[in-house]
Amino acid sequence: MMVNSTLSYFILGAYVHVGNLKYLYFMLIAMLYIVICIVNISLIVVICVNRSLHEPMYLFLCSLFVNELYGSTGLFPFLLVQILSDIHTVSPPLCFLQIYCLYTYVHVEILNLAVMSYDRYLAICHPLQYNTLMTFNKAVIFIAVIWFYSFVKFLITLFLTIRLTFCGNIINSVNCHNYLVVKLACSDTQVNNIYGLFGTVLTILVPLLPIVFSYVRILRVCFSGSKQTRQKAVSTCTPHLASLLNFSFGCCFEIIQSRFVMTSVPRLLRIILSLYFLIIQPLLNPIMFGLQMSKIRNTCKHILCYKTLTLSRKDTLLMK
């Protein structure tokens, strides 16, 4: 029996021996992480340095992109180390740190998307009052509350997990997962289960209310409004809805997989789907919002054109 007083590591039991293929997987994951970092950092810089983008909608997008970097950094470096390692172990402090990073990432993501849906509701349903109802300062306060609430809320969950006595150390996953760690405990987990259920319901219901309210109102305006109103709603809401549905699908599968026996699903497919929302979301959001939001797209084009023109002028001067 292994208890938390002598527990020196957890074993990640979902990894399989793939031989030299691990170097290919390492390169693919590393390239994906680099692309995620480049596209998210690029859009954060574009929004920060251009005063024309210092509007509530783009502030929420900036917060979203920062969160994608945060969540990716909580997962990808860990995966890269584990892929190259022959022994898939992780120390308890590092495991708890990853749990904290990934769970707070999920909280911030869903709350950020919820606030963005409310922002779109104000912009489409109350266009004349929008600048009064959603100011720059209000947007900053919303973002600060989202991050602070998410970080504090999961501190309680993490504390309840750390205090447990563990009689096992094999986590059936490729990364650390709070529910799977709690299942290893031989001490009483009733408080964890009650607070976990309460936290899950709170995490779902709090964002769901503004999302449902906002889109019901937006749909009502679209059906009764002009063609221009419908076009505006489609152009601004499509990337948000796609992001929301994609993230919800990934989270739902992860919750189902961690709580039910999924042996009928192929192992590789289970691993891919369990990491789906942590891998696809950070890549999908900057691409979708960057391409769909005309103001961001035009600003990026302007920057690229300016840099190209500057370089061509330098080359001309050097040739002279």
PDB file of C-alpha atoms in Angstrom:
ATOM      1  CA  MET A   1       0.000   0.000   0.000  1.00  0.00           C
ATOM      2  CA  MET A   2       1.237   3.471  -0.905  1.00  0.00           C
ATOM      3  CA  VAL A   3       0.017   6.461   1.103  1.00  0.00           C
ATOM      4  CA  ASN A   4       0.568  10.181   0.541  1.00  0.00           C
ATOM      5  CA  SER A   5       3.160  10.439   3.323  1.00  0.00           C
ATOM      6  CA  THR A   6       5.535   8.216   1.286  1.00  0.00           C
ATOM      7  CA  LEU A   7       4.099   8.776  -2.205  1.00  0.00           C
ATOM      8  CA  SER A   8       6.957  10.068  -4.354  1.00  0.00           C
ATOM      9  CA  TYR A   9       5.374   9.833  -7.799  1.00  0.00           C
ATOM     10  CA  PHE A  10       2.267   9.020  -9.848  1.00  0.00           C
ATOM     11  CA  ILE A  11       2.428   6.658 -12.822  1.00  0.00           C
ATOM     12  CA  LEU A  12       0.597   7.726 -16.001  1.00  0.00           C
ATOM     13  CA  GLY A  13      -0.872   4.437 -17.178  1.00  0.00           C
ATOM     14  CA  ALA A  14      -2.302   5.494 -20.571  1.00  0.00           C
ATOM     15  CA  TYR A  15       1.067   5.649 -22.343  1.00  0.00           C
ATOM     16  CA  VAL A  16       2.097   2.720 -24.547  1.00  0.00           C
ATOM     17  CA  HIS A  17       5.504   1.741 -25.900  1.00  0.00           C
ATOM     18  CA  VAL A  18       5.773   2.976 -29.513  1.00  0.00           C
ATOM     19  CA  GLY A  19       9.505   2.545 -30.075  1.00  0.00           C
ATOM     20  CA  ASN A  20      11.161   5.071 -32.377  1.00  0.00           C
ATOM     21  CA  LEU A  21       7.764   6.486 -33.334  1.00  0.00           C
ATOM     22  CA  LYS A  22       7.986   8.552 -30.163  1.00  0.00           C
ATOM     23  CA  TYR A  23      10.354  10.928 -31.986  1.00  0.00           C
ATOM     24  CA  LEU A  24       7.748  11.480 -34.712  1.00  0.00           C
ATOM     25  CA  TYR A  25       5.037  12.117 -32.110  1.00  0.00           C
ATOM     26  CA  PHE A  26       7.409  14.481 -30.304  1.00  0.00           C
ATOM     27  CA  MET A  27       8.012  16.499 -33.492  1.00  0.00           C
ATOM     28  CA  LEU A  28       4.284  16.685 -34.310  1.00  0.00           C
ATOM     29  CA  ILE A  29       3.323  17.814 -30.793  1.00  0.00           C
ATOM     30  CA  ALA A  30       6.211  20.303 -30.668  1.00  0.00           C
ATOM     31  CA  MET A  31       5.235  21.799 -34.049  1.00  0.00           C
ATOM     32  CA  LEU A  32       1.619  22.070 -32.936  1.00  0.00           C
ATOM     33  CA  TYR A  33       2.649  23.846 -29.731  1.00  0.00           C
ATOM     34  CA  ILE A  34       4.880  26.269 -31.668  1.00  0.00           C
ATOM     35  CA  VAL A  35       2.037  27.090 -34.097  1.00  0.00           C
ATOM     36  CA  ILE A  36      -0.383  27.644 -31.191  1.00  0.00           C
ATOM     37  CA  CYS A  37       2.106  29.998 -29.511  1.00  0.00           C
ATOM     38  CA  ILE A  38       2.813  31.939 -32.722  1.00  0.00           C
ATOM     39  CA  VAL A  39      -0.829  32.517 -33.748  1.00  0.00           C
ATOM     40  CA  ASN A  40      -2.028  33.415 -30.244  1.00  0.00           C
ATOM     41  CA  ILE A  41       0.911  35.706 -29.419  1.00  0.00           C
ATOM     42  CA  SER A  42       0.598  37.385 -32.831  1.00  0.00           C
ATOM     43  CA  LEU A  43      -3.073  38.242 -32.252  1.00  0.00           C
ATOM     44  CA  ILE A  44      -2.409  39.397 -28.668  1.00  0.00           C
ATOM     45  CA  VAL A  45       0.293  41.768 -29.972  1.00  0.00           C
ATOM     46  CA  VAL A  46      -1.955  42.999 -32.802  1.00  0.00           C
ATOM     47  CA  ILE A  47      -4.759  43.826 -30.345  1.00  0.00           C
ATOM     48  CA  CYS A  48      -2.424  45.427 -27.775  1.00  0.00           C
ATOM     49  CA  VAL A  49      -0.457  47.698 -30.127  1.00  0.00           C
ATOM     50  CA  ASN A  50      -3.410  48.920 -32.222  1.00  0.00           C
ATOM     51  CA  ARG A  51      -5.512  51.515 -30.434  1.00  0.00           C
ATOM     52  CA  SER A  52      -8.389  50.964 -32.889  1.00  0.00           C
ATOM     53  CA  LEU A  53      -8.768  47.462 -31.386  1.00  0.00           C
ATOM     54  CA  HIS A  54      -8.951  48.698 -27.786  1.00  0.00           C
ATOM     55  CA  GLU A  55     -12.669  47.905 -27.621  1.00  0.00           C
ATOM     56  CA  PRO A  56     -14.510  45.519 -25.247  1.00  0.00           C
ATOM     57  CA  MET A  57     -14.990  42.787 -27.861  1.00  0.00           C
ATOM     58  CA  TYR A  58     -11.265  42.681 -28.686  1.00  0.00           C
ATOM     59  CA  LEU A  59     -10.286  42.866 -25.006  1.00  0.00           C
ATOM     60  CA  PHE A  60     -12.350  39.702 -24.405  1.00  0.00           C
ATOM     61  CA  LEU A  61     -10.641  38.097 -27.416  1.00  0.00           C
ATOM     62  CA  CYS A  62      -7.234  39.080 -26.023  1.00  0.00           C
ATOM     63  CA  SER A  63      -8.160  37.457 -22.698  1.00  0.00           C
ATOM     64  CA  LEU A  64      -9.241  34.339 -24.614  1.00  0.00           C
ATOM     65  CA  PHE A  65      -5.942  34.151 -26.522  1.00  0.00           C
ATOM     66  CA  VAL A  66      -3.920  34.620 -23.308  1.00  0.00           C
ATOM     67  CA  ASN A  67      -5.908  31.742 -21.794  1.00  0.00           C
ATOM     68  CA  GLU A  68      -5.130  29.532 -24.823  1.00  0.00           C
ATOM     69  CA  LEU A  69      -1.416  30.137 -24.196  1.00  0.00           C
ATOM     70  CA  TYR A  70      -1.877  29.424 -20.490  1.00  0.00           C
ATOM     71  CA  GLY A  71      -3.738  26.140 -21.076  1.00  0.00           C
ATOM     72  CA  SER A  72      -1.351  24.985 -23.808  1.00  0.00           C
ATOM     73  CA  THR A  73       1.679  25.673 -21.628  1.00  0.00           C
ATOM     74  CA  GLY A  74       0.062  23.632 -18.858  1.00  0.00           C
ATOM     75  CA  LEU A  75      -0.172  20.616 -21.189  1.00  0.00           C
ATOM     76  CA  PHE A  76       2.268  20.573 -24.127  1.00  0.00           C
ATOM     77  CA  PRO A  77       5.690  20.802 -22.370  1.00  0.00           C
ATOM     78  CA  PHE A  78       4.508  18.044 -20.015  1.00  0.00           C
ATOM     79  CA  LEU A  79       3.406  15.854 -22.958  1.00  0.00           C
ATOM     80  CA  LEU A  80       6.693  16.419 -24.785  1.00  0.00           C
ATOM     81  CA  VAL A  81       8.726  15.275 -21.763  1.00  0.00           C
ATOM     82  CA  GLN A  82       6.508  12.216 -21.251  1.00  0.00           C
ATOM     83  CA  ILE A  83       6.633  11.201 -24.932  1.00  0.00           C
ATOM     84  CA  LEU A  84      10.441  10.995 -24.867  1.00  0.00           C
ATOM     85  CA  SER A  85      10.570   9.337 -21.461  1.00  0.00           C
ATOM     86  CA  ASP A  86      10.677   5.560 -21.070  1.00  0.00           C
ATOM     87  CA  ILE A  87       9.191   5.756 -17.562  1.00  0.00           C
ATOM     88  CA  HIS A  88       5.983   7.797 -17.410  1.00  0.00           C
ATOM     89  CA  THR A  89       6.021   9.131 -13.867  1.00  0.00           C
ATOM     90  CA  VAL A  90       5.250  12.548 -12.393  1.00  0.00           C
ATOM     91  CA  SER A  91       5.898  13.951  -8.924  1.00  0.00           C
ATOM     92  CA  PRO A  92       2.810  14.875  -6.840  1.00  0.00           C
ATOM     93  CA  PRO A  93       3.615  18.644  -6.727  1.00  0.00           C
ATOM     94  CA  LEU A  94       4.027  18.786 -10.520  1.00  0.00           C
ATOM     95  CA  CYS A  95       0.868  16.699 -10.992  1.00  0.00           C
ATOM     96  CA  PHE A  96      -1.173  19.020  -8.748  1.00  0.00           C
ATOM     97  CA  LEU A  97       0.276  22.052 -10.546  1.00  0.00           C
ATOM     98  CA  GLN A  98      -0.832  20.671 -13.907  1.00  0.00           C
ATOM     99  CA  ILE A  99      -4.288  19.875 -12.541  1.00  0.00           C
ATOM    100  CA  TYR A 100      -4.570  23.450 -11.286  1.00  0.00           C
ATOM    101  CA  CYS A 101      -3.436  24.931 -14.632  1.00  0.00           C
ATOM    102  CA  LEU A 102      -5.744  22.810 -16.787  1.00  0.00           C
ATOM    103  CA  TYR A 103      -8.825  23.175 -14.590  1.00  0.00           C
ATOM    104  CA  THR A 104      -8.437  26.941 -14.230  1.00  0.00           C
ATOM    105  CA  TYR A 105      -7.937  27.095 -18.018  1.00  0.00           C
ATOM    106  CA  VAL A 106     -11.305  25.391 -18.497  1.00  0.00           C
ATOM    107  CA  HIS A 107     -13.022  27.761 -16.019  1.00  0.00           C
ATOM    108  CA  VAL A 108     -11.580  30.886 -17.628  1.00  0.00           C
ATOM    109  CA  GLU A 109     -12.414  29.629 -21.128  1.00  0.00           C
ATOM    110  CA  ILE A 110     -16.088  28.925 -20.504  1.00  0.00           C
ATOM    111  CA  LEU A 111     -16.622  32.123 -18.487  1.00  0.00           C
ATOM    112  CA  ASN A 112     -14.834  34.190 -21.128  1.00  0.00           C
ATOM    113  CA  LEU A 113     -17.080  32.721 -23.830  1.00  0.00           C
ATOM    114  CA  ALA A 114     -20.130  33.455 -21.659  1.00  0.00           C
ATOM    115  CA  VAL A 115     -19.169  37.128 -21.235  1.00  0.00           C
ATOM    116  CA  MET A 116     -18.451  37.356 -24.966  1.00  0.00           C
ATOM    117  CA  SER A 117     -21.973  36.089 -25.726  1.00  0.00           C
ATOM    118  CA  TYR A 118     -23.409  38.811 -23.464  1.00  0.00           C
ATOM    119  CA  ASP A 119     -21.206  41.398 -25.212  1.00  0.00           C
ATOM    120  CA  ARG A 120     -22.543  40.254 -28.617  1.00  0.00           C
ATOM    121  CA  TYR A 121     -26.109  40.506 -27.268  1.00  0.00           C
ATOM    122  CA  LEU A 122     -25.535  44.131 -26.258  1.00  0.00           C
ATOM    123  CA  ALA A 123     -23.870  44.981 -29.589  1.00  0.00           C
ATOM    124  CA  ILE A 124     -26.650  43.433 -31.712  1.00  0.00           C
ATOM    125  CA  CYS A 125     -29.758  44.071 -29.599  1.00  0.00           C
ATOM    126  CA  HIS A 126     -28.764  47.470 -28.133  1.00  0.00           C
ATOM    127  CA  PRO A 127     -26.382  49.016 -30.696  1.00  0.00           C
ATOM    128  CA  LEU A 128     -27.155  52.632 -29.746  1.00  0.00           C
ATOM    129  CA  GLN A 129     -26.567  52.067 -26.018  1.00  0.00           C
ATOM    130  CA  TYR A 130     -23.664  49.611 -26.486  1.00  0.00           C
ATOM    131  CA  ASN A 131     -20.856  52.109 -25.804  1.00  0.00           C
ATOM    132  CA  THR A 132     -22.577  53.095 -22.547  1.00  0.00           C
ATOM    133  CA  LEU A 133     -23.531  49.580 -21.416  1.00  0.00           C
ATOM    134  CA  MET A 134     -20.148  47.984 -22.239  1.00  0.00           C
ATOM    135  CA  THR A 135     -17.271  50.395 -21.693  1.00  0.00           C
ATOM    136  CA  PHE A 136     -13.518  49.708 -21.738  1.00  0.00           C
ATOM    137  CA  ASN A 137     -13.368  49.811 -17.916  1.00  0.00           C
ATOM    138  CA  LYS A 138     -16.332  47.431 -17.544  1.00  0.00           C
ATOM    139  CA  ALA A 139     -14.675  44.973 -19.924  1.00  0.00           C
ATOM    140  CA  VAL A 140     -11.449  45.079 -17.872  1.00  0.00           C
ATOM    141  CA  ILE A 141     -13.455  44.454 -14.675  1.00  0.00           C
ATOM    142  CA  PHE A 142     -15.258  41.501 -16.300  1.00  0.00           C
ATOM    143  CA  ILE A 143     -11.920  39.967 -17.343  1.00  0.00           C
ATOM    144  CA  ALA A 144     -10.352  40.504 -13.911  1.00  0.00           C
ATOM    145  CA  VAL A 145     -13.351  38.895 -12.164  1.00  0.00           C
ATOM    146  CA  ILE A 146     -13.298  35.915 -14.555  1.00  0.00           C
ATOM    147  CA  TRP A 147      -9.626  35.152 -13.876  1.00  0.00           C
ATOM    148  CA  PHE A 148      -9.780  35.838 -10.126  1.00  0.00           C
ATOM    149  CA  TYR A 149     -12.959  33.762  -9.613  1.00  0.00           C
ATOM    150  CA  SER A 150     -11.551  30.830 -11.618  1.00  0.00           C
ATOM    151  CA  PHE A 151      -8.221  30.769  -9.750  1.00  0.00           C
ATOM    152  CA  VAL A 152      -9.783  31.063  -6.291  1.00  0.00           C
ATOM    153  CA  LYS A 153     -12.609  28.580  -6.965  1.00  0.00           C
ATOM    154  CA  PHE A 154     -10.274  25.765  -7.956  1.00  0.00           C
ATOM    155  CA  LEU A 155      -7.885  26.421  -5.061  1.00  0.00           C
ATOM    156  CA  ILE A 156     -10.570  24.921  -2.819  1.00  0.00           C
ATOM    157  CA  THR A 157     -10.850  21.830  -5.039  1.00  0.00           C
ATOM    158  CA  LEU A 158      -7.081  21.416  -5.107  1.00  0.00           C
ATOM    159  CA  PHE A 159      -6.791  21.764  -1.319  1.00  0.00           C
ATOM    160  CA  LEU A 160      -9.442  19.048  -0.831  1.00  0.00           C
ATOM    161  CA  THR A 161      -7.454  16.725  -3.127  1.00  0.00           C
ATOM    162  CA  ILE A 162      -4.022  17.386  -1.597  1.00  0.00           C
ATOM    163  CA  ARG A 163      -5.255  16.575   1.944  1.00  0.00           C
ATOM    164  CA  LEU A 164      -6.281  13.010   0.903  1.00  0.00           C
ATOM    165  CA  THR A 165      -4.379   9.837   1.754  1.00  0.00           C
ATOM    166  CA  PHE A 166      -3.537   7.857  -1.377  1.00  0.00           C
ATOM    167  CA  CYS A 167      -3.316   4.072  -1.536  1.00  0.00           C
ATOM    168  CA  GLY A 168      -2.507   3.894  -5.242  1.00  0.00           C
ATOM    169  CA  ASN A 169      -0.406   5.830  -7.706  1.00  0.00           C
ATOM    170  CA  ILE A 170      -1.503   4.775 -11.212  1.00  0.00           C
ATOM    171  CA  ILE A 171      -3.456   7.454 -13.118  1.00  0.00           C
ATOM    172  CA  ASN A 172      -5.140   5.973 -16.181  1.00  0.00           C
ATOM    173  CA  SER A 173      -4.463   9.003 -18.379  1.00  0.00           C
ATOM    174  CA  VAL A 174      -1.677  10.732 -20.314  1.00  0.00           C
ATOM    175  CA  ASN A 175      -1.872  13.756 -18.005  1.00  0.00           C
ATOM    176  CA  CYS A 176      -2.934  14.490 -14.437  1.00  0.00           C
ATOM    177  CA  HIS A 177      -6.672  14.601 -13.837  1.00  0.00           C
ATOM    178  CA  ASN A 178      -8.256  15.629 -10.531  1.00  0.00           C
ATOM    179  CA  TYR A 179     -11.081  13.068 -10.528  1.00  0.00           C
ATOM    180  CA  LEU A 180      -8.690  10.205 -11.383  1.00  0.00           C
ATOM    181  CA  VAL A 181      -6.331  11.291  -8.585  1.00  0.00           C
ATOM    182  CA  VAL A 182      -9.222  11.406  -6.073  1.00  0.00           C
ATOM    183  CA  LYS A 183     -10.158   7.846  -7.097  1.00  0.00           C
ATOM    184  CA  LEU A 184      -6.727   6.707  -5.844  1.00  0.00           C
ATOM    185  CA  ALA A 185      -7.521   7.847  -2.304  1.00  0.00           C
ATOM    186  CA  CYS A 186      -8.228   5.384   0.489  1.00  0.00           C
ATOM    187  CA  SER A 187      -9.366   8.107   2.891  1.00  0.00           C
ATOM    188  CA  ASP A 188     -12.900   9.547   2.941  1.00  0.00           C
ATOM    189  CA  THR A 189     -13.662  11.434  -0.310  1.00  0.00           C
ATOM    190  CA  GLN A 190     -17.273  12.380   0.484  1.00  0.00           C
ATOM    191  CA  VAL A 191     -16.421  16.087   0.839  1.00  0.00           C
ATOM    192  CA  ASN A 192     -14.513  15.970  -2.467  1.00  0.00           C
ATOM    193  CA  ASN A 193     -17.435  14.306  -4.243  1.00  0.00           C
ATOM    194  CA  ILE A 194     -20.019  16.757  -2.875  1.00  0.00           C
ATOM    195  CA  TYR A 195     -17.916  19.841  -3.614  1.00  0.00           C
ATOM    196  CA  GLY A 196     -16.904  18.370  -6.999  1.00  0.00           C
ATOM    197  CA  LEU A 197     -20.550  17.906  -7.976  1.00  0.00           C
ATOM    198  CA  PHE A 198     -21.421  21.384  -6.697  1.00  0.00           C
ATOM    199  CA  GLY A 199     -18.437  22.880  -8.561  1.00  0.00           C
ATOM    200  CA  THR A 200     -19.327  21.095 -11.815  1.00  0.00           C
ATOM    201  CA  VAL A 201     -22.936  22.304 -11.682  1.00  0.00           C
ATOM    202  CA  LEU A 202     -21.745  25.840 -10.847  1.00  0.00           C
ATOM    203  CA  THR A 203     -19.184  25.767 -13.655  1.00  0.00           C
ATOM    204  CA  ILE A 204     -21.872  24.757 -16.157  1.00  0.00           C
ATOM    205  CA  LEU A 205     -24.853  26.787 -14.925  1.00  0.00           C
ATOM    206  CA  VAL A 206     -23.141  30.145 -14.278  1.00  0.00           C
ATOM    207  CA  PRO A 207     -21.908  30.505 -17.901  1.00  0.00           C
ATOM    208  CA  LEU A 208     -24.929  28.735 -19.421  1.00  0.00           C
ATOM    209  CA  LEU A 209     -27.447  31.335 -18.197  1.00  0.00           C
ATOM    210  CA  PRO A 210     -25.933  34.374 -19.991  1.00  0.00           C
ATOM    211  CA  ILE A 211     -25.188  32.255 -23.091  1.00  0.00           C
ATOM    212  CA  VAL A 212     -28.778  31.001 -23.433  1.00  0.00           C
ATOM    213  CA  PHE A 213     -30.241  34.421 -22.544  1.00  0.00           C
ATOM    214  CA  SER A 214     -27.992  36.216 -25.050  1.00  0.00           C
ATOM    215  CA  TYR A 215     -28.609  33.890 -27.989  1.00  0.00           C
ATOM    216  CA  VAL A 216     -32.371  33.722 -27.431  1.00  0.00           C
ATOM    217  CA  ARG A 217     -32.462  37.538 -27.628  1.00  0.00           C
ATOM    218  CA  ILE A 218     -30.085  37.614 -30.605  1.00  0.00           C
ATOM    219  CA  LEU A 219     -32.227  35.088 -32.527  1.00  0.00           C
ATOM    220  CA  ARG A 220     -35.357  37.095 -31.747  1.00  0.00           C
ATOM    221  CA  VAL A 221     -33.747  40.259 -33.140  1.00  0.00           C
ATOM    222  CA  CYS A 222     -32.446  38.403 -36.200  1.00  0.00           C
ATOM    223  CA  PHE A 223     -35.893  37.088 -37.136  1.00  0.00           C
ATOM    224  CA  SER A 224     -37.565  40.459 -36.671  1.00  0.00           C
ATOM    225  CA  GLY A 225     -34.704  42.718 -37.783  1.00  0.00           C
ATOM    226  CA  SER A 226     -33.292  43.893 -41.097  1.00  0.00           C
ATOM    227  CA  LYS A 227     -30.976  42.014 -43.447  1.00  0.00           C
ATOM    228  CA  GLN A 228     -28.046  44.154 -42.223  1.00  0.00           C
ATOM    229  CA  THR A 229     -28.757  43.153 -38.606  1.00  0.00           C
ATOM    230  CA  ARG A 230     -28.816  39.465 -39.569  1.00  0.00           C
ATOM    231  CA  GLN A 231     -25.523  39.785 -41.453  1.00  0.00           C
ATOM    232  CA  LYS A 232     -23.886  41.508 -38.477  1.00  0.00           C
ATOM    233  CA  ALA A 233     -25.163  38.794 -36.134  1.00  0.00           C
ATOM    234  CA  VAL A 234     -23.892  35.995 -38.385  1.00  0.00           C
ATOM    235  CA  SER A 235     -20.438  37.567 -38.902  1.00  0.00           C
ATOM    236  CA  THR A 236     -19.808  38.203 -35.188  1.00  0.00           C
ATOM    237  CA  CYS A 237     -21.587  35.208 -33.644  1.00  0.00           C
ATOM    238  CA  THR A 238     -20.448  32.401 -35.976  1.00  0.00           C
ATOM    239  CA  PRO A 239     -16.852  32.105 -34.635  1.00  0.00           C
ATOM    240  CA  HIS A 240     -18.116  32.458 -31.062  1.00  0.00           C
ATOM    241  CA  LEU A 241     -20.751  29.721 -31.495  1.00  0.00           C
ATOM    242  CA  ALA A 242     -18.256  27.434 -33.244  1.00  0.00           C
ATOM    243  CA  SER A 243     -15.747  27.936 -30.409  1.00  0.00           C
ATOM    244  CA  LEU A 244     -18.423  27.340 -27.771  1.00  0.00           C
ATOM    245  CA  LEU A 245     -19.742  24.134 -29.396  1.00  0.00           C
ATOM    246  CA  ASN A 246     -16.226  22.783 -30.024  1.00  0.00           C
ATOM    247  CA  PHE A 247     -15.178  23.400 -26.415  1.00  0.00           C
ATOM    248  CA  SER A 248     -18.428  21.956 -25.018  1.00  0.00           C
ATOM    249  CA  PHE A 249     -18.015  18.769 -27.062  1.00  0.00           C
ATOM    250  CA  GLY A 250     -14.454  18.254 -25.826  1.00  0.00           C
ATOM    251  CA  CYS A 251     -15.353  18.920 -22.178  1.00  0.00           C
ATOM    252  CA  CYS A 252     -18.411  16.617 -22.307  1.00  0.00           C
ATOM    253  CA  PHE A 253     -16.358  13.704 -23.633  1.00  0.00           C
ATOM    254  CA  GLU A 254     -13.654  14.252 -21.001  1.00  0.00           C
ATOM    255  CA  ILE A 255     -16.249  14.284 -18.185  1.00  0.00           C
ATOM    256  CA  ILE A 256     -17.969  11.143 -19.540  1.00  0.00           C
ATOM    257  CA  GLN A 257     -14.679   9.301 -20.057  1.00  0.00           C
ATOM    258  CA  SER A 258     -13.368  10.049 -16.572  1.00  0.00           C
ATOM    259  CA  ARG A 259     -16.553   8.907 -14.837  1.00  0.00           C
ATOM    260  CA  PHE A 260     -17.670   5.907 -16.917  1.00  0.00           C
ATOM    261  CA  VAL A 261     -15.981   2.762 -18.227  1.00  0.00           C
ATOM    262  CA  MET A 262     -15.035   3.386 -21.875  1.00  0.00           C
ATOM    263  CA  THR A 263     -13.183   0.136 -22.662  1.00  0.00           C
ATOM    264  CA  SER A 264     -15.326  -0.381 -25.792  1.00  0.00           C
ATOM    265  CA  VAL A 265     -13.744   2.763 -27.325  1.00  0.00           C
ATOM    266  CA  PRO A 266     -10.270   2.181 -28.869  1.00  0.00           C
ATOM    267  CA  ARG A 267      -7.465   3.347 -26.559  1.00  0.00           C
ATOM    268  CA  LEU A 268      -5.874   5.746 -29.073  1.00  0.00           C
ATOM    269  CA  LEU A 269      -9.250   7.357 -29.813  1.00  0.00           C
ATOM    270  CA  ARG A 270      -9.886   7.801 -26.075  1.00  0.00           C
ATOM    271  CA  ILE A 271      -6.534   9.562 -25.656  1.00  0.00           C
ATOM    272  CA  ILE A 272      -7.122  11.859 -28.655  1.00  0.00           C
ATOM    273  CA  LEU A 273     -10.644  12.786 -27.561  1.00  0.00           C
ATOM    274  CA  SER A 274      -9.575  13.345 -23.942  1.00  0.00           C
ATOM    275  CA  LEU A 275      -7.019  15.908 -25.170  1.00  0.00           C
ATOM    276  CA  TYR A 276      -9.302  17.315 -27.888  1.00  0.00           C
ATOM    277  CA  PHE A 277     -10.418  20.485 -26.122  1.00  0.00           C
ATOM    278  CA  LEU A 278      -6.867  21.143 -24.841  1.00  0.00           C
ATOM    279  CA  ILE A 279      -5.277  20.784 -28.300  1.00  0.00           C
ATOM    280  CA  ILE A 280      -7.879  21.944 -30.857  1.00  0.00           C
ATOM    281  CA  GLN A 281      -9.367  24.886 -28.923  1.00  0.00           C
ATOM    282  CA  PRO A 282      -6.100  26.884 -28.593  1.00  0.00           C
ATOM    283  CA  LEU A 283      -5.501  26.424 -32.337  1.00  0.00           C
ATOM    284  CA  LEU A 284      -9.084  26.896 -33.526  1.00  0.00           C
ATOM    285  CA  ASN A 285      -9.893  30.133 -31.655  1.00  0.00           C
ATOM    286  CA  PRO A 286      -7.156  32.407 -33.050  1.00  0.00           C
ATOM    287  CA  ILE A 287      -7.681  31.063 -36.578  1.00  0.00           C
ATOM    288  CA  MET A 288     -11.478  31.474 -36.492  1.00  0.00           C
ATOM    289  CA  PHE A 289     -11.578  34.875 -34.811  1.00  0.00           C
ATOM    290  CA  GLY A 290      -8.594  36.120 -36.805  1.00  0.00           C
ATOM    291  CA  LEU A 291     -10.220  35.212 -40.119  1.00  0.00           C
ATOM    292  CA  GLN A 292     -13.833  36.118 -39.264  1.00  0.00           C
ATOM    293  CA  MET A 293     -13.315  39.436 -37.477  1.00  0.00           C
ATOM    294  CA  SER A 294     -12.775  41.891 -40.344  1.00  0.00           C
ATOM    295  CA  LYS A 295     -11.105  44.510 -38.136  1.00  0.00           C
ATOM    296  CA  ILE A 296      -8.443  42.041 -36.915  1.00  0.00           C
ATOM    297  CA  ARG A 297      -8.008  40.636 -40.430  1.00  0.00           C
ATOM    298  CA  ASN A 298      -7.574  44.089 -41.968  1.00  0.00           C
ATOM    299  CA  THR A 299      -5.141  45.164 -39.236  1.00  0.00           C
ATOM    300  CA  CYS A 300      -3.023  42.039 -39.821  1.00  0.00           C
ATOM    301  CA  LYS A 301      -3.018  42.730 -43.579  1.00  0.00           C
ATOM    302  CA  HIS A 302      -2.017  46.336 -42.954  1.00  0.00           C
ATOM    303  CA  ILE A 303       0.888  45.275 -40.703  1.00  0.00           C
ATOM    304  CA  LEU A 304       2.084  42.682 -43.226  1.00  0.00           C
ATOM    305  CA  CYS A 305       1.872  45.161 -46.098  1.00  0.00           C
ATOM    306  CA  TYR A 306       3.722  47.786 -44.067  1.00  0.00           C
ATOM    307  CA  LYS A 307       6.521  45.358 -43.152  1.00  0.00           C
ATOM    308  CA  THR A 308       6.804  44.146 -46.766  1.00  0.00           C
ATOM    309  CA  LEU A 309       6.995  47.728 -48.031  1.00  0.00           C
ATOM    310  CA  THR A 310       9.606  48.650 -45.397  1.00  0.00           C
ATOM    311  CA  LEU A 311      11.768  45.643 -46.275  1.00  0.00           C
ATOM    312  CA  SER A 312      11.530  46.374 -50.000  1.00  0.00           C
ATOM    313  CA  ARG A 313      12.594  50.006 -49.401  1.00  0.00           C
ATOM    314  CA  LYS A 314      15.581  48.835 -47.320  1.00  0.00           C
ATOM    315  CA  ASP A 315      16.609  46.437 -50.097  1.00  0.00           C
ATOM    316  CA  THR A 316      16.346  49.237 -52.664  1.00  0.00           C
ATOM    317  CA  LEU A 317      18.509  51.568 -50.538  1.00  0.00           C
ATOM    318  CA  LEU A 318      21.109  48.835 -50.013  1.00  0.00           C
ATOM    319  CA  MET A 319      21.275  48.163 -53.756  1.00  0.00           C
ATOM    320  CA  LYS A 320      21.916  51.855 -54.361  1.00  0.00           C
TER     321      LYS A 320
END
